[in-house]
Amino acid sequence: MKKYKKPFTKKLFSHNDLNGSLTSLEELKDIPFRFKRIFFIYNTKNDKQRGNHANRNSEFFLICISGSCKIKYYYNNSFNEVILDNPNIGLYLPKLIWKEMYNFSKDSILLVFTNTLYDDKEYIRNFEEYLIEVNR
Ligand code: TYD
C-alpha cells in the first residue's frame, strides 16, 4: 500500500467575548493547501447520507459552522468516525479518502474547502473500485 497523507482534526483560532464568537482560519496554516473552491452542504435530511465517494485529486477541509454532523472516513484499512459539532473544529481529509457524511442536524451547515475546481472524472463512487485503487 502506498503512503498517504493522514487525516486530522484541528482546533481553529476563536475569539469569544461578551458580543459572541469569531473563528478564523488561514490558507497554508490551518488549511494545509491552497483552496480553489468552497462549497457548503445544508438542508440535509437527518436520515440521508452525502458523500459516499473518494476523490483522486481533491483534498478537503471541513467545518460544521452551524449545528452538527458526522463524518465517516476510511484510512489505513479501517473506518473512523468524527463528530463535527463546533464551528472551531476543522477536519482535514487528504486525497483518496473514502468519505460519508450523515446525521446532519436540522440547522447543520457543513462548509468545505478544496484545492480543485469541480471535476466529476476524479470521483470514485464505488467502494470496491476504491479499495482496488487505494491498495494498488
Ligand atoms: P455530489 O458530489 O454528488 O454531492 P454528495 O456526494 O455530497 O451527495 O454533488 C451533487 C451535485 O452537485 C453533482 O451534480 C455535482 C454538483 N457539484 C458541483 O457542481 N460543484 C461542486 O463543487 C460539488 C461539490 C458538487
Short mmCIF file of C-alpha atoms and ligand atoms in Angstrom, two decimals:
data_model
loop_
_atom_site.label_atom_id
_atom_site.label_comp_id
_atom_site.label_asym_id
_atom_site.label_seq_id
_atom_site.Cartn_x
_atom_site.Cartn_y
_atom_site.Cartn_z
CA MET A 1 0.00 0.00 0.00
CA LYS A 2 1.26 3.48 -0.88
CA LYS A 3 1.93 6.02 1.85
CA TYR A 4 -0.91 8.53 2.02
CA LYS A 5 -1.23 11.77 3.94
CA LYS A 6 -3.05 11.42 7.24
CA PRO A 7 -6.46 12.91 8.07
CA PHE A 8 -6.54 15.13 11.17
CA THR A 9 -8.80 17.44 13.14
CA LYS A 10 -7.62 20.89 14.08
CA LYS A 11 -8.87 23.36 16.65
CA LEU A 12 -9.12 26.76 14.99
CA PHE A 13 -8.41 30.12 16.50
CA SER A 14 -11.51 31.50 18.12
CA HIS A 15 -12.18 34.69 19.96
CA ASN A 16 -15.05 34.78 22.43
CA ASP A 17 -16.23 37.90 24.19
CA LEU A 18 -19.44 39.37 25.54
CA ASN A 19 -20.53 40.12 21.97
CA GLY A 20 -20.20 36.49 20.82
CA SER A 21 -17.63 34.40 18.96
CA LEU A 22 -15.33 34.75 15.99
CA THR A 23 -13.34 31.94 14.36
CA SER A 24 -10.72 32.43 11.66
CA LEU A 25 -8.56 30.16 9.55
CA GLU A 26 -5.68 30.78 7.20
CA GLU A 27 -4.58 29.13 3.98
CA LEU A 28 -1.41 27.00 4.30
CA LYS A 29 -1.52 27.43 8.07
CA ASP A 30 -4.80 25.96 9.32
CA ILE A 31 -5.81 24.57 5.93
CA PRO A 32 -2.74 22.71 4.62
CA PHE A 33 -3.32 23.56 0.93
CA ARG A 34 -4.27 26.44 -1.35
CA PHE A 35 -8.01 26.32 -1.96
CA LYS A 36 -9.69 26.91 -5.30
CA ARG A 37 -13.26 26.05 -4.36
CA ILE A 38 -15.60 26.37 -1.41
CA PHE A 39 -19.00 24.70 -1.13
CA PHE A 40 -21.46 24.17 1.68
CA ILE A 41 -23.95 21.46 2.46
CA TYR A 42 -27.18 22.36 4.24
CA ASN A 43 -30.89 21.41 4.41
CA THR A 44 -29.77 17.78 4.55
CA LYS A 45 -32.41 15.41 5.94
CA ASN A 46 -31.28 13.72 9.17
CA ASP A 47 -31.75 10.21 7.71
CA LYS A 48 -29.83 10.98 4.49
CA GLN A 49 -26.16 10.49 3.67
CA ARG A 50 -23.94 12.57 1.43
CA GLY A 51 -20.52 11.77 0.08
CA ASN A 52 -20.04 8.02 -0.42
CA HIS A 53 -17.09 8.64 -2.67
CA ALA A 54 -13.36 9.28 -2.80
CA ASN A 55 -11.51 11.86 -4.87
CA ARG A 56 -8.31 11.18 -6.78
CA ASN A 57 -7.03 14.78 -6.73
CA SER A 58 -9.02 16.76 -4.17
CA GLU A 59 -8.14 17.25 -0.56
CA PHE A 60 -10.71 18.76 1.78
CA PHE A 61 -11.04 20.82 4.92
CA LEU A 62 -14.48 20.57 6.54
CA ILE A 63 -16.03 22.76 9.22
CA CYS A 64 -19.55 22.39 10.54
CA ILE A 65 -20.22 26.10 11.06
CA SER A 66 -23.78 25.52 12.33
CA GLY A 67 -25.34 22.51 14.05
CA SER A 68 -23.64 19.14 13.77
CA CYS A 69 -22.96 16.18 11.53
CA LYS A 70 -20.86 13.03 11.49
CA ILE A 71 -18.13 12.13 9.02
CA LYS A 72 -17.03 8.57 8.46
CA TYR A 73 -13.80 8.12 6.52
CA TYR A 74 -11.63 5.19 5.51
CA TYR A 75 -7.94 5.41 6.30
CA ASN A 76 -5.27 2.76 6.89
CA ASN A 77 -7.66 -0.16 6.23
CA SER A 78 -10.37 0.92 8.65
CA PHE A 79 -13.30 3.29 9.09
CA ASN A 80 -13.05 6.21 11.53
CA GLU A 81 -15.86 8.49 12.68
CA VAL A 82 -15.62 12.16 13.60
CA ILE A 83 -18.43 14.26 15.04
CA LEU A 84 -18.29 17.88 13.91
CA ASP A 85 -20.39 19.88 16.36
CA ASN A 86 -18.37 23.02 16.96
CA PRO A 87 -17.52 25.77 14.42
CA ASN A 88 -13.97 25.96 15.69
CA ILE A 89 -13.04 22.38 14.72
CA GLY A 90 -11.82 21.58 11.20
CA LEU A 91 -11.33 18.15 9.68
CA TYR A 92 -8.64 17.64 7.03
CA LEU A 93 -9.18 14.80 4.56
CA PRO A 94 -6.37 14.15 2.05
CA LYS A 95 -7.00 12.81 -1.44
CA LEU A 96 -8.05 9.19 -1.96
CA ILE A 97 -10.05 9.02 1.27
CA TRP A 98 -13.48 7.37 1.11
CA LYS A 99 -15.95 9.60 2.99
CA GLU A 100 -19.55 9.53 4.11
CA MET A 101 -21.41 12.41 5.79
CA TYR A 102 -24.58 11.76 7.79
CA ASN A 103 -26.59 12.54 10.95
CA PHE A 104 -26.99 16.17 9.91
CA SER A 105 -28.88 18.27 12.47
CA LYS A 106 -31.70 20.45 11.10
CA ASP A 107 -29.56 23.60 11.39
CA SER A 108 -26.38 21.96 10.03
CA ILE A 109 -24.18 23.87 7.59
CA LEU A 110 -21.06 21.97 6.55
CA LEU A 111 -18.51 24.30 4.95
CA VAL A 112 -15.93 22.61 2.71
CA PHE A 113 -12.67 23.96 1.25
CA THR A 114 -10.85 22.10 -1.51
CA ASN A 115 -7.79 22.55 -3.71
CA THR A 116 -9.50 21.76 -7.03
CA LEU A 117 -12.20 23.02 -9.37
CA TYR A 118 -15.09 20.58 -9.67
CA ASP A 119 -14.35 17.65 -11.97
CA ASP A 120 -16.67 14.65 -11.97
CA LYS A 121 -13.96 12.45 -13.53
CA GLU A 122 -11.80 12.49 -10.39
CA TYR A 123 -14.55 10.81 -8.32
CA ILE A 124 -14.54 7.14 -7.32
CA ARG A 125 -18.13 6.31 -6.40
CA ASN A 126 -17.83 2.56 -5.87
CA PHE A 127 -16.21 1.29 -2.65
CA GLU A 128 -14.83 -1.92 -4.22
CA GLU A 129 -13.18 0.12 -7.00
CA TYR A 130 -11.82 2.48 -4.37
CA LEU A 131 -10.20 -0.37 -2.41
CA ILE A 132 -8.52 -1.66 -5.56
CA GLU A 133 -7.22 1.80 -6.44
CA VAL A 134 -6.02 2.68 -2.95
CA ASN A 135 -4.23 -0.64 -2.46
CA ARG A 136 -2.53 -0.55 -5.87
P1 TYD B 1 -22.19 15.29 -5.09
O1 TYD B 1 -20.72 15.32 -5.05
O2 TYD B 1 -22.87 14.10 -5.70
O3 TYD B 1 -22.75 15.51 -3.63
P2 TYD B 1 -22.72 14.49 -2.41
O4 TYD B 1 -21.69 13.48 -2.72
O5 TYD B 1 -22.38 15.33 -1.25
O6 TYD B 1 -24.08 13.90 -2.30
O7 TYD B 1 -22.71 16.61 -5.79
C1 TYD B 1 -24.06 16.84 -6.07
C2 TYD B 1 -24.16 17.60 -7.40
O8 TYD B 1 -23.55 18.88 -7.29
C3 TYD B 1 -23.49 16.86 -8.54
O9 TYD B 1 -24.30 17.01 -9.69
C4 TYD B 1 -22.20 17.63 -8.75
C5 TYD B 1 -22.53 19.02 -8.27
N1 TYD B 1 -21.38 19.75 -7.69
C6 TYD B 1 -20.83 20.82 -8.35
O10 TYD B 1 -21.27 21.19 -9.46
N2 TYD B 1 -19.81 21.50 -7.79
C7 TYD B 1 -19.28 21.14 -6.59
O11 TYD B 1 -18.34 21.79 -6.09
C8 TYD B 1 -19.84 20.00 -5.90
C9 TYD B 1 -19.28 19.54 -4.58
C10 TYD B 1 -20.89 19.34 -6.48
#
